[in-house]
PDB file of C-alpha atoms and ligand atoms in Angstrom:
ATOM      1  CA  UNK A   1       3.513   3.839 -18.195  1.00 97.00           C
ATOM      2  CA  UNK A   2       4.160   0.427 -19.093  1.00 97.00           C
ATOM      3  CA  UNK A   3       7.969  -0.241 -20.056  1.00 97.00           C
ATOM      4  CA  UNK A   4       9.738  -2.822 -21.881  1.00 95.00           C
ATOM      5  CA  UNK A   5      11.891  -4.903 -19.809  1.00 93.00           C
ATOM      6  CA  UNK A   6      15.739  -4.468 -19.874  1.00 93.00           C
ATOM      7  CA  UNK A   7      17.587  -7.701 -20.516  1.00 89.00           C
ATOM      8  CA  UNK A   8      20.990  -6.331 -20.568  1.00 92.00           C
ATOM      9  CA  UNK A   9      23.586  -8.708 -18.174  1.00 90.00           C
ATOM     10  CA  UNK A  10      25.987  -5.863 -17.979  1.00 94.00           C
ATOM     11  CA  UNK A  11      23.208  -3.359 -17.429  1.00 95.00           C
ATOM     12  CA  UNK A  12      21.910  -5.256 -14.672  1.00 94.00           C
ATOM     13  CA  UNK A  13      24.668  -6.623 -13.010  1.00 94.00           C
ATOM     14  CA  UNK A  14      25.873  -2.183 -12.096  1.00 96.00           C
ATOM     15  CA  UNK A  15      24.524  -1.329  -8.532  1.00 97.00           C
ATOM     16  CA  UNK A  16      21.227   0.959  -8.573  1.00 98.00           C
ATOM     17  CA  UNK A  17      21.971   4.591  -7.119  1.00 98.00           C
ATOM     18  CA  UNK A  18      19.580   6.215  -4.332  1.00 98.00           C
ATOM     19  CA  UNK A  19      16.460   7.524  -5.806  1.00 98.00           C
ATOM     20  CA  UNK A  20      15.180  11.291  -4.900  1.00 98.00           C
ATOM     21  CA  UNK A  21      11.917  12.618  -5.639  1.00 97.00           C
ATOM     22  CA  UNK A  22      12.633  13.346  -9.032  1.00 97.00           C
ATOM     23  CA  UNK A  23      12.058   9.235  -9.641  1.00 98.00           C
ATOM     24  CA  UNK A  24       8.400   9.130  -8.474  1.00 98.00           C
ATOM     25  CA  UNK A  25       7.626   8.941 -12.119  1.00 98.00           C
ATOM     26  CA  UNK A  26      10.209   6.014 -12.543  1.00 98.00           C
ATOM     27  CA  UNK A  27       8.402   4.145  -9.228  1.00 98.00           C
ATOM     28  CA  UNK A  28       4.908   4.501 -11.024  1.00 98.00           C
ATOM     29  CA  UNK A  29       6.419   3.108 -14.315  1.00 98.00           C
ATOM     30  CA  UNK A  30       7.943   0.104 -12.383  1.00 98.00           C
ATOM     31  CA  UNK A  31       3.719  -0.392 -10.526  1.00 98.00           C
ATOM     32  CA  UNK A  32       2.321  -0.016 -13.855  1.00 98.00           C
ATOM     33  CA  UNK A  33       4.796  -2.578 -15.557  1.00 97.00           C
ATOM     34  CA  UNK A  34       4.752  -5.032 -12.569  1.00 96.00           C
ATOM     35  CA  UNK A  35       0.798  -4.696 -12.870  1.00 96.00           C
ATOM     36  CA  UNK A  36       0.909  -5.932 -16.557  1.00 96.00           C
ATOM     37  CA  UNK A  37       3.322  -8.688 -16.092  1.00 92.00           C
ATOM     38  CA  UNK A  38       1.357  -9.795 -12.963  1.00 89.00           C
ATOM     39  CA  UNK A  39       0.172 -13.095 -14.361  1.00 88.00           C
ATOM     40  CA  UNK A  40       3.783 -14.185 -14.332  1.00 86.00           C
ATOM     41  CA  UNK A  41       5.930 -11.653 -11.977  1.00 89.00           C
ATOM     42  CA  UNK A  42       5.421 -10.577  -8.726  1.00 93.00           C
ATOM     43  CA  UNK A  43       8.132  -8.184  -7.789  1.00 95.00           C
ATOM     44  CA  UNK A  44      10.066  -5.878 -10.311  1.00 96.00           C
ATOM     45  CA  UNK A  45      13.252  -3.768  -9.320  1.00 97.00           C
ATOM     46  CA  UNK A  46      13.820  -0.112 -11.573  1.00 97.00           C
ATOM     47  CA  UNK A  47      16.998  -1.637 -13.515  1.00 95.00           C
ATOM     48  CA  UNK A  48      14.649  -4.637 -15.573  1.00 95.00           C
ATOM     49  CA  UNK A  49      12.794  -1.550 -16.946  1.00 96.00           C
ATOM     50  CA  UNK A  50      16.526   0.123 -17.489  1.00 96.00           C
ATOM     51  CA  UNK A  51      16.943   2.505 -14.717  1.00 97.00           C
ATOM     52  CA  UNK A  52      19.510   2.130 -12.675  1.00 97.00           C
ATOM     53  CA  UNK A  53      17.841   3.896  -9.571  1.00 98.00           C
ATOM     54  CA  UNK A  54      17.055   2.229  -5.890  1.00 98.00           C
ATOM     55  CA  UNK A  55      13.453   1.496  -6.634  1.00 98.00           C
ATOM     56  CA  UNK A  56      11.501  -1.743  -6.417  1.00 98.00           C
ATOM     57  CA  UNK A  57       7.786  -2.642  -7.149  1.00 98.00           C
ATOM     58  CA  UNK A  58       6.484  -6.113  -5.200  1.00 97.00           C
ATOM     59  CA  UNK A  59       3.674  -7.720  -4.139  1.00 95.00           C
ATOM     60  CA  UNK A  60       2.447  -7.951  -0.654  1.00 93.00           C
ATOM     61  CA  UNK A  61      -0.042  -8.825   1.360  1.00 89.00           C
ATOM     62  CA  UNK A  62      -1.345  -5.361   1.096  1.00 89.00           C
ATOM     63  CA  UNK A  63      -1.384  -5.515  -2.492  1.00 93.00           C
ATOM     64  CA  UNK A  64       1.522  -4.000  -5.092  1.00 96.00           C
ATOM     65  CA  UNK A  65       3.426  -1.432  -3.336  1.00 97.00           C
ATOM     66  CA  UNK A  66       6.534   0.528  -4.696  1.00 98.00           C
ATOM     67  CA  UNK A  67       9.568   0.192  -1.892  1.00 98.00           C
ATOM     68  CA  UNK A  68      11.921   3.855  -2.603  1.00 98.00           C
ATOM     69  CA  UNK A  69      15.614   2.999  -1.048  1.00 98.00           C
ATOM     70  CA  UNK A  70      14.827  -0.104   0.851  1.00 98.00           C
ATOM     71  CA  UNK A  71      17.077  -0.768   3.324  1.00 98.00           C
ATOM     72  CA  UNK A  72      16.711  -4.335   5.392  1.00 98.00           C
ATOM     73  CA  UNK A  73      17.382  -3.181   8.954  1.00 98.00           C
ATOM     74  CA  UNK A  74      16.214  -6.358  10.593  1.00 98.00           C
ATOM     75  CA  UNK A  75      17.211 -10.198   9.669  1.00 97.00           C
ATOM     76  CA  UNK A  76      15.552 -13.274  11.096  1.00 96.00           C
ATOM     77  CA  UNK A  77      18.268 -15.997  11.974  1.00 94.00           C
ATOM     78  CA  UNK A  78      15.635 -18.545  10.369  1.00 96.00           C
ATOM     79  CA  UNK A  79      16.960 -18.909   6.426  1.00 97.00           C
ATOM     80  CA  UNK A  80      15.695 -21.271   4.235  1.00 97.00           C
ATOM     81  CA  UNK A  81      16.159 -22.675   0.672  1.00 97.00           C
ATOM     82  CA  UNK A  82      14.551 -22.397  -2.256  1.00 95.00           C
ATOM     83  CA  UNK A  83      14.379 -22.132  -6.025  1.00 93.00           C
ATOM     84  CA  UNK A  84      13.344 -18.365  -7.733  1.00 93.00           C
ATOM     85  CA  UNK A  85      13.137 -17.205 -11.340  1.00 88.00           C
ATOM     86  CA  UNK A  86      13.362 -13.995 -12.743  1.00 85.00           C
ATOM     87  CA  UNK A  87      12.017 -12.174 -15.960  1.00 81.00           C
ATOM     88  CA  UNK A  88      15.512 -11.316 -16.618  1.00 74.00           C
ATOM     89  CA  UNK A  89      16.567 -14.728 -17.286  1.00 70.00           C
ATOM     90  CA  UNK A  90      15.245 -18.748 -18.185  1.00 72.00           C
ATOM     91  CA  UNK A  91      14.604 -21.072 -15.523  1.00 76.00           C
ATOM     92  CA  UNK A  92      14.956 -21.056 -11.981  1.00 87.00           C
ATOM     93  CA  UNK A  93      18.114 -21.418  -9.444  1.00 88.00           C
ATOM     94  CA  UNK A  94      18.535 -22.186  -5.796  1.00 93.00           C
ATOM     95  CA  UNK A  95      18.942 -19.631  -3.241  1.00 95.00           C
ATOM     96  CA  UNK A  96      18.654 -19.072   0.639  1.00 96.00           C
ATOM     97  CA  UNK A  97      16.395 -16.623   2.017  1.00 97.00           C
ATOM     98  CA  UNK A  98      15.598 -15.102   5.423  1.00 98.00           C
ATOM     99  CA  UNK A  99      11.754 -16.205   6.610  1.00 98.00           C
ATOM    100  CA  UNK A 100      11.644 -12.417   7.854  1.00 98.00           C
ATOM    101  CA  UNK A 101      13.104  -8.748   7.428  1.00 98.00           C
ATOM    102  CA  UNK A 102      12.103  -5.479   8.411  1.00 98.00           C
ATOM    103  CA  UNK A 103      12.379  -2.677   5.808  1.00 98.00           C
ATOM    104  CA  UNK A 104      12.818   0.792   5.943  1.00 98.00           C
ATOM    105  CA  UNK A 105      11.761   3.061   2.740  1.00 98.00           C
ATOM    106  CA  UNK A 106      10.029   5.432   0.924  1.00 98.00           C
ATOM    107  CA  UNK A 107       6.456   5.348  -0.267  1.00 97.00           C
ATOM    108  CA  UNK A 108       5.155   6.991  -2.974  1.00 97.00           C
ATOM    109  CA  UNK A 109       4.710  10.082  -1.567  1.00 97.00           C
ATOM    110  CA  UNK A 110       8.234  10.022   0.131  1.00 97.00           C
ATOM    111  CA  UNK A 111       7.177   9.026   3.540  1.00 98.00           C
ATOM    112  CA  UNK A 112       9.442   7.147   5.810  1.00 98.00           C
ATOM    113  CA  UNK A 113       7.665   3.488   6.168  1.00 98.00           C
ATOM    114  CA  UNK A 114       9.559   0.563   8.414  1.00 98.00           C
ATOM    115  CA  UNK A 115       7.494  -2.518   8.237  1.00 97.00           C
ATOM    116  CA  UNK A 116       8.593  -6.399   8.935  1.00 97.00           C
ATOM    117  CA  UNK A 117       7.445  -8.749   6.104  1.00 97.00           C
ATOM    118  CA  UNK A 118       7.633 -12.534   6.831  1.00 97.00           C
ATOM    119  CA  UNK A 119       7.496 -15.633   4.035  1.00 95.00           C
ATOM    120  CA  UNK A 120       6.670 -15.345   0.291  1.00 95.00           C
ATOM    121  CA  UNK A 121       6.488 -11.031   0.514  1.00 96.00           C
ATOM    122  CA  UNK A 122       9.696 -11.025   2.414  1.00 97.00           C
ATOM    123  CA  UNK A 123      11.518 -13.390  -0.465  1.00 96.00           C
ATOM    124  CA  UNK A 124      10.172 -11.063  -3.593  1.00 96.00           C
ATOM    125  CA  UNK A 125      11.444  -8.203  -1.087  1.00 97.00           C
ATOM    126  CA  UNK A 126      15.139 -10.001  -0.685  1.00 97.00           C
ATOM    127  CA  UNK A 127      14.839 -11.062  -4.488  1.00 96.00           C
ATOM    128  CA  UNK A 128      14.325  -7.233  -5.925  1.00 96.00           C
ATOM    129  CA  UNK A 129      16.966  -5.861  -3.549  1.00 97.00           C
ATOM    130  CA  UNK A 130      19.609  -8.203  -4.660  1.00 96.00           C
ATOM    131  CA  UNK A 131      18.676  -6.853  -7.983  1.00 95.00           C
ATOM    132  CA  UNK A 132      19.135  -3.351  -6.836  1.00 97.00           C
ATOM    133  CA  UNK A 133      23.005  -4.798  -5.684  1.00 97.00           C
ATOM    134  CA  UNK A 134      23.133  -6.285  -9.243  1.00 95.00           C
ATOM    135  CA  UNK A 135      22.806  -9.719  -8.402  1.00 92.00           C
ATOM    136  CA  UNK A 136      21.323 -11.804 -10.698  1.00 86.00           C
ATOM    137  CA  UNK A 137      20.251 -15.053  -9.017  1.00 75.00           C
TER     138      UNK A 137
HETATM  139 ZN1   ZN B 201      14.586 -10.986 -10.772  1.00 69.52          ZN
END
């Protein structure tokens, strides 16, 4: 179900708690709301639809995929700099990103997934888990 986005500083500046199976439902919101705002969006993290819950939706080269308590176990020493925006709030600021991670998390159907994401996937990736710490860029 498509939700309305959350635009509540304090709200999303608290640090998301691990998800359990009970969220599923929350992880298909988050696809279903990423998938409307794709024109303009391509990552969303459970707190911008207002719950507070380890859960992000991105985009990857694989398509949308929800990410259930992603955990970076893996940072490239490359970093580089660039500018990001966010649905949350106007305009865009600077920020330094690593050119690759690896992940571990959940799918959808709870299955442990590790996989190693390089460039633009690996930035929404960095960009919805800083959400998940409640950092706002
Ligand atoms: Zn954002």
């Amino acid at each position: 179900m498509i939700k309305e986005l959350c635009k509540d500083i304090l709200f999303l500046s608290k640090k998301a708690e691990d998800a359990t199976k009970n969220d599923l439902q929350v992880a298909q919101d988050l696809l279903d709301t990423l998938k409307h705002h794709e024109a303009g969006c391509v990552g969303m993290a459970a707190n911008m639809i207002g719950v507070n819950k380890k859960i992000i939706a991105v985009c990857t080269n694989d398509g949308m995929i929800a990410m259930i308590n992603p955990k970076i176990v893996y940072k490239s020493d490359e970093t580089y700099e660039t500018e990001e925006g966010c649905l949350c709030h106007e305009g865009a600021r600077p920020v330094t990103r690593y050119k690759k991670i690896k992940v571990e998390y959940l799918n959808m159907k709870f299955q442990h997934k590790t996989k190693t994401f390089t460039d633009f996937p690996a930035q929404i990736i960095q960009h919805e888990m800083d959400h998940l710490e409640g950092i706002l860029i």
